[in-house]
Coordinates of C-alpha atoms and ligand atoms in Angstrom, one line a residue:
M654 CA 31.1 11.9 9.1
G655 CA 27.8 10.7 7.8
K656 CA 24.8 10.0 9.9
R657 CA 22.6 7.0 10.2
S658 CA 19.1 8.5 10.8
H659 CA 16.9 6.2 12.7
D660 CA 14.2 8.5 13.9
S661 CA 12.9 10.8 11.3
A662 CA 9.3 10.8 12.3
E663 CA 7.9 12.6 9.3
L664 CA 9.2 9.8 7.0
K665 CA 7.4 7.0 8.8
P666 CA 4.6 5.5 6.8
K667 CA 1.2 6.4 8.1
K668 CA -0.4 3.6 10.0
K669 CA -3.7 2.6 8.7
S670 CA -6.4 3.6 11.2
K671 CA -9.0 0.9 12.0
S672 CA -11.7 3.0 10.5
D673 CA -10.2 3.6 7.1
K674 CA -8.8 0.1 6.5
P675 CA -12.0 -1.7 5.5
L676 CA -12.9 1.2 3.1
K677 CA -9.5 0.9 1.4
E678 CA -9.6 -2.9 1.2
K679 CA -13.1 -2.8 -0.2
K680 CA -12.1 -0.4 -2.9
S681 CA -8.9 -2.3 -3.9
K682 CA -10.8 -5.7 -4.0
S683 CA -13.5 -4.4 -6.3
D684 CA -10.9 -2.7 -8.4
K685 CA -9.1 -6.0 -8.9
I686 CA -12.2 -7.9 -9.8
E687 CA -13.2 -5.2 -12.3
K688 CA -9.7 -5.3 -13.8
T689 CA -9.9 -9.1 -14.2
E690 CA -13.3 -8.9 -15.8
K691 CA -12.0 -6.1 -18.1
V692 CA -9.1 -8.2 -19.4
V693 CA -11.2 -11.2 -20.0
A694 CA -13.6 -9.1 -22.1
E695 CA -10.6 -7.6 -24.0
Q696 CA -9.1 -11.0 -24.7
E697 CA -12.5 -12.3 -26.0
N698 CA -12.6 -9.3 -28.3
G699 CA -9.0 -10.0 -29.4
T700 CA -7.6 -6.8 -28.0
S701 CA -4.8 -6.6 -25.5
S702 CA -4.8 -4.8 -22.2
S703 CA -2.4 -2.1 -21.3
D704 CA -3.1 -2.6 -17.6
S705 CA 0.0 -4.1 -16.0
S706 CA -1.7 -5.9 -13.1
T707 CA -4.2 -8.2 -14.8
Y708 CA -4.2 -12.0 -15.0
T709 CA -6.4 -14.4 -16.8
Q710 CA -5.8 -18.1 -16.2
A711 CA -4.9 -19.9 -19.4
S712 CA -7.7 -22.0 -20.7
A713 CA -5.5 -25.1 -20.9
L714 CA -4.7 -24.7 -17.1
T715 CA -8.4 -24.3 -16.4
A716 CA -9.1 -27.4 -18.4
L717 CA -6.8 -29.6 -16.2
P718 CA -8.7 -32.0 -14.0
Q719 CA -9.0 -30.9 -10.4
S720 CA -7.3 -34.1 -9.2
Q721 CA -4.1 -33.0 -11.0
I722 CA -4.1 -29.7 -9.1
D723 CA -5.0 -31.4 -5.8
T724 CA -2.0 -33.8 -6.3
F725 CA 0.4 -30.9 -6.9
M726 CA -0.9 -29.1 -3.9
S727 CA -0.6 -32.0 -1.5
E728 CA 2.7 -33.3 -2.9
H729 CA 4.3 -29.9 -2.2
V730 CA 2.3 -29.2 1.0
I731 CA 1.1 -25.9 -0.3
K732 CA -1.0 -23.5 1.7
F733 CA -2.7 -20.3 0.7
T734 CA -3.9 -17.8 3.3
D735 CA -5.9 -15.0 1.8
P736 CA -7.7 -12.5 4.0
S737 CA -9.8 -11.3 1.0
A738 CA -12.5 -14.0 1.0
D739 CA -14.0 -12.9 -2.3
A740 CA -10.8 -12.6 -4.2
P741 CA -10.4 -15.0 -7.2
A742 CA -8.4 -18.2 -6.4
Y743 CA -6.0 -19.1 -9.1
R744 CA -4.6 -22.5 -10.0
P745 CA -0.9 -23.0 -9.6
L746 CA 0.9 -22.3 -12.9
T747 CA 2.4 -25.8 -13.2
S748 CA 4.0 -25.3 -16.6
F749 CA 5.6 -22.4 -18.4
D750 CA 3.0 -23.1 -21.2
Y751 CA 0.3 -21.6 -18.9
L752 CA 2.1 -18.2 -18.5
P753 CA -0.2 -15.3 -19.5
P754 CA 0.6 -13.5 -22.8
C755 CA 3.1 -10.7 -22.5
D756 CA 3.4 -7.7 -24.7
N757 CA 7.1 -8.4 -25.1
S758 CA 7.3 -12.0 -26.2
N759 CA 11.1 -12.2 -25.4
L760 CA 10.4 -12.0 -21.6
Y761 CA 9.9 -15.7 -21.2
A762 CA 12.7 -16.8 -23.5
P763 CA 15.4 -17.3 -20.7
L764 CA 13.0 -19.6 -18.8
K765 CA 13.8 -22.3 -21.5
S766 CA 16.8 -23.4 -19.3
F767 CA 14.3 -24.7 -16.7
P768 CA 12.0 -27.7 -17.0
A769 CA 9.0 -26.2 -15.1
P770 CA 8.2 -23.5 -12.6
T771 CA 9.2 -24.5 -9.0
P772 CA 6.2 -24.7 -6.6
I773 CA 6.8 -21.3 -5.1
Q774 CA 6.9 -19.8 -8.6
A775 CA 3.8 -21.8 -9.7
C776 CA 1.8 -20.6 -6.8
T777 CA 2.8 -17.0 -6.5
W778 CA 3.0 -16.0 -10.1
P779 CA -0.8 -15.9 -10.7
L780 CA -1.3 -13.7 -7.6
L781 CA 1.5 -11.4 -8.5
F782 CA 0.4 -11.1 -12.1
A783 CA -3.0 -10.2 -10.7
G784 CA -1.5 -7.4 -8.7
R785 CA -1.9 -8.9 -5.2
D786 CA 0.4 -8.3 -2.3
V787 CA 2.1 -11.6 -1.5
I788 CA 4.2 -13.2 1.3
G789 CA 6.0 -16.2 -0.2
I790 CA 7.6 -18.7 2.1
A791 CA 9.6 -21.6 0.7
E792 CA 12.7 -23.6 1.4
T793 CA 16.2 -22.3 0.6
G794 CA 17.2 -22.7 -3.0
S795 CA 13.7 -23.1 -4.4
G796 CA 13.7 -20.3 -7.0
K797 CA 12.2 -17.4 -5.0
T798 CA 14.2 -14.8 -6.9
L799 CA 12.4 -15.6 -10.1
A800 CA 9.2 -15.9 -8.2
F801 CA 9.2 -12.2 -7.5
G802 CA 11.4 -11.2 -10.4
L803 CA 9.3 -12.4 -13.4
P804 CA 6.1 -10.7 -12.3
C805 CA 8.1 -7.5 -11.7
L806 CA 9.5 -7.7 -15.2
R807 CA 6.1 -8.5 -16.8
K808 CA 4.5 -5.6 -14.9
L809 CA 7.1 -3.2 -16.3
T810 CA 7.1 -4.5 -19.8
Q811 CA 3.3 -4.4 -19.9
S812 CA 3.2 -0.9 -18.7
K813 CA 3.0 1.5 -21.7
K814 CA 4.5 4.4 -19.8
S815 CA 8.3 4.8 -19.7
N816 CA 9.6 6.0 -16.3
K817 CA 10.7 9.5 -15.7
P818 CA 14.4 10.0 -15.1
Y819 CA 15.5 9.1 -11.6
H820 CA 12.0 7.7 -10.9
P821 CA 12.2 3.9 -10.9
S822 CA 9.1 1.8 -11.0
A823 CA 10.3 -1.2 -9.0
V824 CA 12.6 -1.6 -6.0
I825 CA 14.0 -4.9 -4.7
I826 CA 15.7 -4.7 -1.3
S827 CA 18.2 -7.3 -0.1
P828 CA 20.2 -7.5 3.1
T829 CA 23.7 -7.9 1.7
R830 CA 25.7 -6.5 -1.3
E831 CA 26.5 -10.0 -2.7
L832 CA 22.9 -11.0 -2.7
A833 CA 21.8 -7.7 -4.3
M834 CA 24.4 -8.4 -7.0
Q835 CA 23.2 -11.9 -7.5
I836 CA 19.6 -10.8 -7.9
Y837 CA 20.8 -8.2 -10.4
D838 CA 22.7 -10.9 -12.3
Q839 CA 19.6 -13.0 -12.5
L840 CA 17.4 -10.1 -13.7
I841 CA 19.7 -8.9 -16.4
K842 CA 19.2 -12.1 -18.3
Y843 CA 15.6 -10.9 -18.7
T844 CA 16.1 -7.2 -18.9
E845 CA 18.5 -7.6 -21.7
V846 CA 15.8 -9.2 -23.9
T847 CA 13.1 -6.8 -22.8
D848 CA 15.0 -3.5 -22.7
V849 CA 14.0 -2.7 -19.1
G850 CA 16.8 -0.8 -17.3
V851 CA 18.1 -2.3 -14.0
V852 CA 20.7 -1.0 -11.6
C853 CA 22.3 -2.5 -8.5
I854 CA 22.9 -0.1 -5.6
F855 CA 25.1 -1.0 -2.6
G856 CA 27.6 0.5 -0.2
G857 CA 31.3 0.2 -0.1
V858 CA 31.8 1.5 -3.7
S859 CA 31.6 4.9 -5.4
K860 CA 28.2 6.5 -5.7
D861 CA 28.9 8.3 -9.0
E862 CA 28.2 5.4 -11.4
Q863 CA 25.2 4.4 -9.3
R864 CA 23.7 8.0 -9.7
T865 CA 24.2 7.9 -13.5
A866 CA 22.6 4.4 -13.8
L867 CA 19.7 5.6 -11.6
K868 CA 18.7 8.1 -14.3
T869 CA 17.3 5.4 -16.6
A870 CA 16.7 2.4 -14.4
A871 CA 13.2 1.1 -14.1
I872 CA 14.3 -1.5 -11.5
V873 CA 16.5 -0.8 -8.6
V874 CA 18.1 -3.7 -6.7
A875 CA 19.6 -2.4 -3.5
T876 CA 20.9 -2.8 0.0
P877 CA 19.0 -0.5 2.3
G878 CA 21.8 1.8 3.6
R879 CA 23.1 3.1 0.3
L880 CA 19.6 3.3 -1.2
K881 CA 18.4 5.5 1.7
D882 CA 21.5 7.6 1.3
L883 CA 20.9 8.2 -2.4
Q884 CA 17.2 8.8 -1.7
Q885 CA 18.0 11.4 1.0
D886 CA 20.5 13.3 -1.1
G887 CA 18.0 13.5 -4.0
S888 CA 19.7 11.1 -6.4
V889 CA 16.6 9.0 -6.7
D890 CA 12.9 9.6 -6.2
L891 CA 10.9 6.6 -5.1
S892 CA 7.4 8.1 -5.3
K893 CA 6.6 6.3 -8.6
V894 CA 7.5 2.8 -7.3
K895 CA 4.7 0.4 -8.0
Y896 CA 6.4 -2.9 -7.2
L897 CA 8.4 -3.3 -4.0
V898 CA 10.1 -6.5 -2.9
L899 CA 11.7 -7.3 0.4
D900 CA 13.9 -10.4 -0.3
E901 CA 14.9 -12.3 2.9
A902 CA 11.9 -10.4 4.3
D903 CA 12.3 -11.5 7.9
R904 CA 15.8 -10.1 7.9
M905 CA 14.7 -6.9 6.3
L906 CA 12.1 -6.4 9.0
D907 CA 14.3 -7.1 12.0
K908 CA 15.6 -4.4 14.3
G909 CA 18.8 -3.8 12.3
F910 CA 16.9 -2.7 9.2
E911 CA 13.4 -1.8 10.2
Q912 CA 13.9 1.9 10.3
D913 CA 15.8 2.0 7.0
I914 CA 13.0 0.2 5.3
K915 CA 10.3 2.5 6.8
D916 CA 12.3 5.5 5.6
I917 CA 12.8 4.0 2.1
V918 CA 9.1 3.1 1.6
A919 CA 7.7 6.3 3.1
P920 CA 7.3 8.1 -0.3
M921 CA 5.8 5.0 -2.0
P922 CA 2.0 5.2 -1.5
V923 CA 0.6 1.8 -0.4
S924 CA -2.4 2.3 -2.6
R925 CA -0.3 2.5 -5.8
R926 CA 2.4 -0.1 -5.0
Q927 CA 2.3 -3.9 -4.9
T928 CA 4.3 -5.1 -2.0
V929 CA 6.0 -8.5 -2.1
M930 CA 8.0 -10.4 0.6
F931 CA 9.9 -13.6 0.2
T932 CA 11.8 -15.7 2.6
A933 CA 12.6 -19.3 3.8
T934 CA 12.0 -18.4 7.4
W935 CA 9.1 -16.4 8.8
P936 CA 9.3 -16.0 12.6
R937 CA 6.2 -14.7 14.4
S938 CA 8.0 -11.7 15.6
V939 CA 8.0 -10.0 12.2
R940 CA 4.6 -10.9 10.9
D941 CA 2.6 -8.0 12.4
L942 CA 5.2 -5.5 11.2
A943 CA 5.1 -7.1 7.7
N944 CA 1.3 -6.4 7.6
T945 CA 1.8 -2.7 8.2
F946 CA 3.6 -2.5 4.8
M947 CA 1.1 -4.6 2.9
S948 CA -2.5 -4.5 1.7
S949 CA -4.5 -7.7 2.3
P950 CA -1.5 -9.9 1.5
V951 CA -1.9 -13.5 0.4
T952 CA 0.5 -15.8 2.3
V953 CA 1.8 -18.7 0.2
T954 CA 3.6 -21.4 2.1
I955 CA 5.4 -24.3 0.4
G956 CA 6.4 -27.3 2.6
G957 CA 4.2 -26.9 5.6
D958 CA 2.7 -24.3 7.9
P959 CA 4.9 -21.3 8.7
S960 CA 5.1 -22.5 12.3
A961 CA 7.2 -20.9 14.9
D962 CA 10.0 -23.3 14.1
P963 CA 11.9 -22.6 10.9
R964 CA 12.1 -25.4 8.4
A965 CA 15.2 -26.6 6.7
N966 CA 15.4 -27.9 3.1
L967 CA 14.6 -31.6 3.4
R968 CA 17.2 -32.6 0.9
I969 CA 20.0 -31.5 3.2
K970 CA 21.5 -34.2 5.4
Q971 CA 22.1 -32.5 8.8
D972 CA 24.7 -33.8 11.2
V973 CA 25.2 -32.1 14.5
E974 CA 28.4 -33.0 16.5
V975 CA 28.4 -31.9 20.2
M976 CA 31.9 -31.3 21.2
D977 CA 34.4 -29.4 23.4
G978 CA 35.3 -26.1 21.7
R979 CA 39.0 -27.0 21.9
D980 CA 38.4 -29.9 19.5
K981 CA 36.9 -27.8 16.7
E982 CA 40.0 -27.0 14.7
N983 CA 41.2 -30.6 14.6
R984 CA 37.8 -31.8 13.5
L985 CA 37.6 -29.1 10.9
I986 CA 40.9 -30.1 9.4
Q987 CA 39.8 -33.7 9.5
L988 CA 36.6 -32.9 7.6
L989 CA 38.5 -30.8 5.0
T990 CA 41.2 -33.4 4.5
K991 CA 38.4 -35.9 3.5
S992 CA 36.5 -33.5 1.3
Q993 CA 39.5 -31.9 -0.4
K994 CA 41.3 -35.1 -1.4
G995 CA 41.7 -36.2 -5.0
K996 CA 41.6 -34.4 -8.3
N997 CA 38.1 -32.8 -7.8
P998 CA 37.9 -31.5 -4.3
E999 CA 34.4 -30.7 -3.1
K1000 CA 33.3 -27.1 -2.6
V1001 CA 32.9 -26.5 1.1
L1002 CA 31.5 -23.4 2.9
V1003 CA 32.8 -22.9 6.4
F1004 CA 30.7 -20.6 8.7
C1005 CA 32.1 -18.7 11.6
L1006 CA 30.3 -16.2 13.8
Y1007 CA 32.9 -13.5 14.3
K1008 CA 35.1 -11.7 11.7
K1009 CA 38.2 -12.3 13.8
E1010 CA 37.4 -16.0 14.1
A1011 CA 36.8 -16.2 10.3
M1012 CA 40.2 -14.7 9.7
R1013 CA 41.9 -17.1 12.1
V1014 CA 40.1 -20.1 10.6
E1015 CA 41.0 -19.0 7.1
R1016 CA 44.7 -18.7 8.1
L1017 CA 44.6 -22.2 9.6
I1018 CA 43.0 -23.7 6.6
S1019 CA 45.5 -22.0 4.3
Q1020 CA 48.5 -23.1 6.4
R1021 CA 47.3 -26.7 5.9
G1022 CA 47.6 -26.2 2.1
F1023 CA 43.9 -26.0 1.1
K1024 CA 42.7 -23.6 -1.5
V1025 CA 40.7 -21.2 0.7
A1026 CA 39.2 -17.7 0.4
G1027 CA 37.3 -15.6 2.9
I1028 CA 34.3 -13.3 3.0
H1029 CA 33.4 -11.1 5.9
G1030 CA 32.8 -7.5 6.7
D1031 CA 36.3 -6.4 7.4
L1032 CA 37.3 -7.0 3.8
N1033 CA 36.8 -4.2 1.3
Q1034 CA 34.1 -4.7 -1.3
S1035 CA 36.3 -5.6 -4.2
D1036 CA 38.0 -8.3 -2.1
R1037 CA 34.6 -9.6 -1.1
F1038 CA 33.5 -10.0 -4.7
R1039 CA 36.8 -11.4 -5.8
N1040 CA 36.9 -14.0 -3.1
L1041 CA 33.3 -15.0 -3.7
D1042 CA 34.1 -15.3 -7.5
A1043 CA 37.2 -17.4 -6.7
F1044 CA 34.9 -19.8 -4.8
K1045 CA 32.3 -19.8 -7.5
S1046 CA 34.8 -20.6 -10.2
G1047 CA 36.6 -23.3 -8.1
A1048 CA 39.9 -21.4 -7.8
A1049 CA 39.3 -21.7 -4.1
T1050 CA 37.4 -24.8 -3.0
V1051 CA 36.9 -23.7 0.6
L1052 CA 35.2 -20.4 1.5
V1053 CA 35.3 -19.2 5.1
A1054 CA 32.4 -16.8 5.8
T1055 CA 30.6 -15.0 8.5
D1056 CA 26.8 -14.7 8.3
V1057 CA 27.2 -12.1 5.6
A1058 CA 27.1 -15.2 3.3
A1059 CA 24.3 -17.0 5.2
R1060 CA 21.4 -15.8 3.2
G1061 CA 20.4 -16.1 -0.4
L1062 CA 23.8 -16.8 -2.0
D1063 CA 23.4 -19.3 -4.9
I1064 CA 26.8 -20.8 -5.4
P1065 CA 26.9 -23.7 -7.7
A1066 CA 27.7 -27.1 -6.3
V1067 CA 28.4 -26.4 -2.7
M1068 CA 28.5 -30.0 -1.4
L1069 CA 29.1 -29.3 2.3
V1070 CA 28.4 -26.6 4.8
I1071 CA 30.4 -26.7 8.1
N1072 CA 29.3 -24.6 11.0
V1073 CA 32.4 -24.0 13.1
T1074 CA 30.4 -21.8 15.4
F1075 CA 26.7 -21.9 15.7
P1076 CA 24.9 -18.8 14.5
L1077 CA 22.8 -16.4 16.8
T1078 CA 19.5 -17.8 15.7
V1079 CA 18.0 -21.0 14.4
E1080 CA 16.7 -19.1 11.4
D1081 CA 20.3 -18.2 10.5
Y1082 CA 21.2 -21.9 10.9
V1083 CA 18.5 -22.8 8.3
H1084 CA 19.8 -20.2 5.9
R1085 CA 23.5 -21.1 6.3
I1086 CA 22.9 -24.8 5.6
G1087 CA 20.7 -23.7 2.7
R1088 CA 23.8 -22.8 0.7
T1089 CA 23.9 -26.5 -0.2
G1090 CA 21.2 -28.7 -1.6
R1091 CA 19.9 -26.0 -4.0
A1092 CA 17.5 -26.3 -7.0
G1093 CA 16.5 -29.9 -6.3
K1094 CA 20.1 -31.2 -5.4
E1095 CA 21.2 -33.0 -2.3
G1096 CA 23.4 -31.3 0.3
H1097 CA 25.2 -32.0 3.5
A1098 CA 25.7 -29.8 6.6
I1099 CA 27.9 -30.6 9.6
T1100 CA 27.5 -28.4 12.7
M1101 CA 29.9 -28.2 15.6
F1102 CA 27.8 -27.5 18.7
T1103 CA 29.3 -26.7 22.1
E1104 CA 27.9 -26.0 25.6
Q1105 CA 28.1 -22.3 24.8
D1106 CA 25.4 -22.7 22.2
K1107 CA 23.0 -24.6 24.5
G1108 CA 20.5 -21.8 24.6
L1109 CA 19.7 -22.7 21.0
S1110 CA 19.5 -26.4 21.4
G1111 CA 15.7 -26.5 21.7
G1112 CA 15.3 -24.6 18.4
L1113 CA 17.9 -26.8 16.7
V1114 CA 16.2 -30.0 17.9
N1115 CA 12.9 -28.9 16.4
V1116 CA 14.6 -28.1 13.0
L1117 CA 16.2 -31.5 13.0
K1118 CA 13.0 -33.3 13.9
A1119 CA 10.9 -31.4 11.4
A1120 CA 13.4 -32.5 8.7
K1121 CA 13.5 -36.1 10.0
Q1122 CA 17.2 -35.9 10.9
N1123 CA 19.1 -37.7 13.6
V1124 CA 19.0 -35.8 16.9
P1125 CA 22.1 -36.7 18.9
E1126 CA 21.5 -37.6 22.6
D1127 CA 24.2 -35.1 23.6
L1128 CA 22.2 -32.3 22.1
L1129 CA 19.0 -33.3 23.8
K1130 CA 20.9 -33.1 27.1
F1131 CA 21.2 -29.3 26.7
G1132 CA 17.4 -29.1 26.8
T1133 CA 14.5 -28.7 24.3
T1134 CA 13.0 -25.4 25.4
V1135 CA 12.8 -22.9 22.6
K1136 CA 13.7 -19.4 23.6
K1137 CA 11.0 -17.0 22.4
K1138 CA 13.0 -13.8 21.7
Q1139 CA 15.8 -15.3 19.6
H1140 CA 14.9 -13.0 16.7
D1141 CA 16.0 -9.9 18.6
A1142 CA 19.6 -11.1 18.0
Y1143 CA 19.1 -10.6 14.3
G1144 CA 21.0 -7.8 12.7
A1145 CA 24.0 -7.8 15.0
F1146 CA 26.4 -9.8 13.0
F1147 CA 25.9 -9.3 9.3
K1148 CA 24.7 -5.8 8.6
D1149 CA 26.1 -4.0 5.5
V1150 CA 27.2 -0.6 6.7
D1151 CA 28.1 1.9 4.1
S1152 CA 31.8 2.4 4.3
D1153 CA 31.4 6.2 3.8
K1154 CA 29.6 6.4 7.1
K1155 CA 30.2 5.6 10.7
A1156 CA 27.8 3.3 12.4
T1157 CA 26.2 4.8 15.5
K1158 CA 25.8 1.4 17.1
I1159 CA 28.3 -1.3 17.4
T1160 CA 28.1 -3.9 14.6
F1161 CA 30.1 -7.1 14.8
D1162 CA 30.1 -7.6 11.1
D1163 CA 29.1 -5.5 8.1
Ligands
ATP362 N1 12.0 -23.1 -12.4 C1 13.2 -23.5 -12.0 N2 13.7 -24.7 -12.2 C2 14.9 -25.1 -11.9 N3 15.8 -24.3 -11.3 C3 15.4 -23.0 -11.0 C4 14.1 -22.5 -11.4 N4 14.0 -21.3 -11.0 C5 15.1 -20.9 -10.5 N5 16.0 -21.9 -10.5 C6 17.4 -22.0 -10.0 O1 17.4 -22.4 -8.6 C7 18.5 -21.8 -7.9 C8 18.0 -21.2 -6.6 O2 17.2 -20.1 -6.8 P1 17.1 -18.9 -5.9 O3 18.5 -18.4 -5.6 O4 16.1 -18.0 -6.4 O5 16.6 -19.6 -4.6 P2 15.9 -19.0 -3.3 O6 14.7 -19.7 -3.0 O7 15.8 -17.5 -3.4 O8 17.0 -19.4 -2.1 P3 17.3 -18.7 -0.7 O9 16.2 -19.0 0.2 O10 18.6 -19.4 -0.3 O11 17.5 -17.2 -1.0 C9 19.1 -20.8 -8.9 O12 20.3 -21.3 -9.4 C10 18.1 -20.6 -10.0 O13 18.7 -20.3 -11.2

């Protein structure tokens, strides 16, 4: 039986003491300014820098009238919060033409499929190229993967040193196996043209191939449980990591993952690594913890202040139907009958809260003759990948999922999300419905809400109001108070537990 260590004190990262923090910040700030000055001088002399954390704004971007930048900033409601008052402020990189030169000219080639950087890419890229720690908050489906991915790849291709075997230079951590795989799939388009090795590490499959791939990989994309395992048995050494990403950062910092993350980052010195966090929701409960992993991070928010209320993507039409729990199945079949008719049935993602519920709902949908697949933690990993692929390809047009599929998954053309059972937190609601309306498209979400969910009515009302959606009277009747400690519920229903191990706490989903 394996063990899940949650309390190895010696592995905890040292907390910065109040007395040494200003010294460290002072040093890193002046370092960065020196680096920027150095690269400007080198470019003027026609030489290129081998430093991988430098950025000089393109002269064409500097030449843009300020009014154009101001319009971009206000249109997308962009906010920068930088604790380092004297750090250089960079203009958003509003066109791919303004990308800084890269030693490997192939790196930017795959970007040709996109018209322009998305706002979160435009605003975070300069900071990330310059080596800053960044917290990026932007709506679901807004291109955050490439926002952290491209600077990572540039940093590694600029670096002249090749990495020692089993000593990767970058680690990207994601909460679920499917999301880790998706990030990996996005990155290989770029690593293939730049010759940077990348490996995807997750539980539920054999470790042998992963160990072999770790020998040469410069970038490791991983779920925390398996990465920690391989780290602890000596299959990988993370002491040379200089770029660390927590994707879905609020999830990665919640109680279910916090200790794993602390253990994983323990050997990566804060002074030598750039730490990057991205998410669509940023509850207050995780912000202090996030700061303990970062050095003077710049927070970039697209679409409004990171207030206590999570924000949904504004292009998603949200309908909430307050009903008796006994009416859910009929309503579900009614909705599917409408969306699945004709030659081109719509892709519909149906969310349940419990694995058993998901299995029952999948059976029901299948019995009614719809092409359905399921994804939840009781399935083995190959079934999970197979079913997800069936939905992606359209072989199944309905996917029934637990919250394991709520975050990050980028499935083309999901037209409708149906919440059969409300999730445990309003943040999860925002992520679930964010599986539709991606990359600038419109989407639709229908949520069945019962009296049992009334504790979350206040938070939901705020999400609906902020997105200018209709708030049903029946929902208001449940009350509008927002419960403070919702976030503690995170982690209970979705966690990927390595199948080689036994969980020491009860988990309802993987
Ligand atoms: N500059 C761009 N222009 C248009 N589409 C883009 C651009 N960059 C990325 N995309 C596409 O947008 C889609 C969503 O991107 P991504 O999955 O990174 O979103 P996300 O912000 O991480 O979403 P989530 O919050 O749900 O994790 C992907 O299909 C991606 O290929």
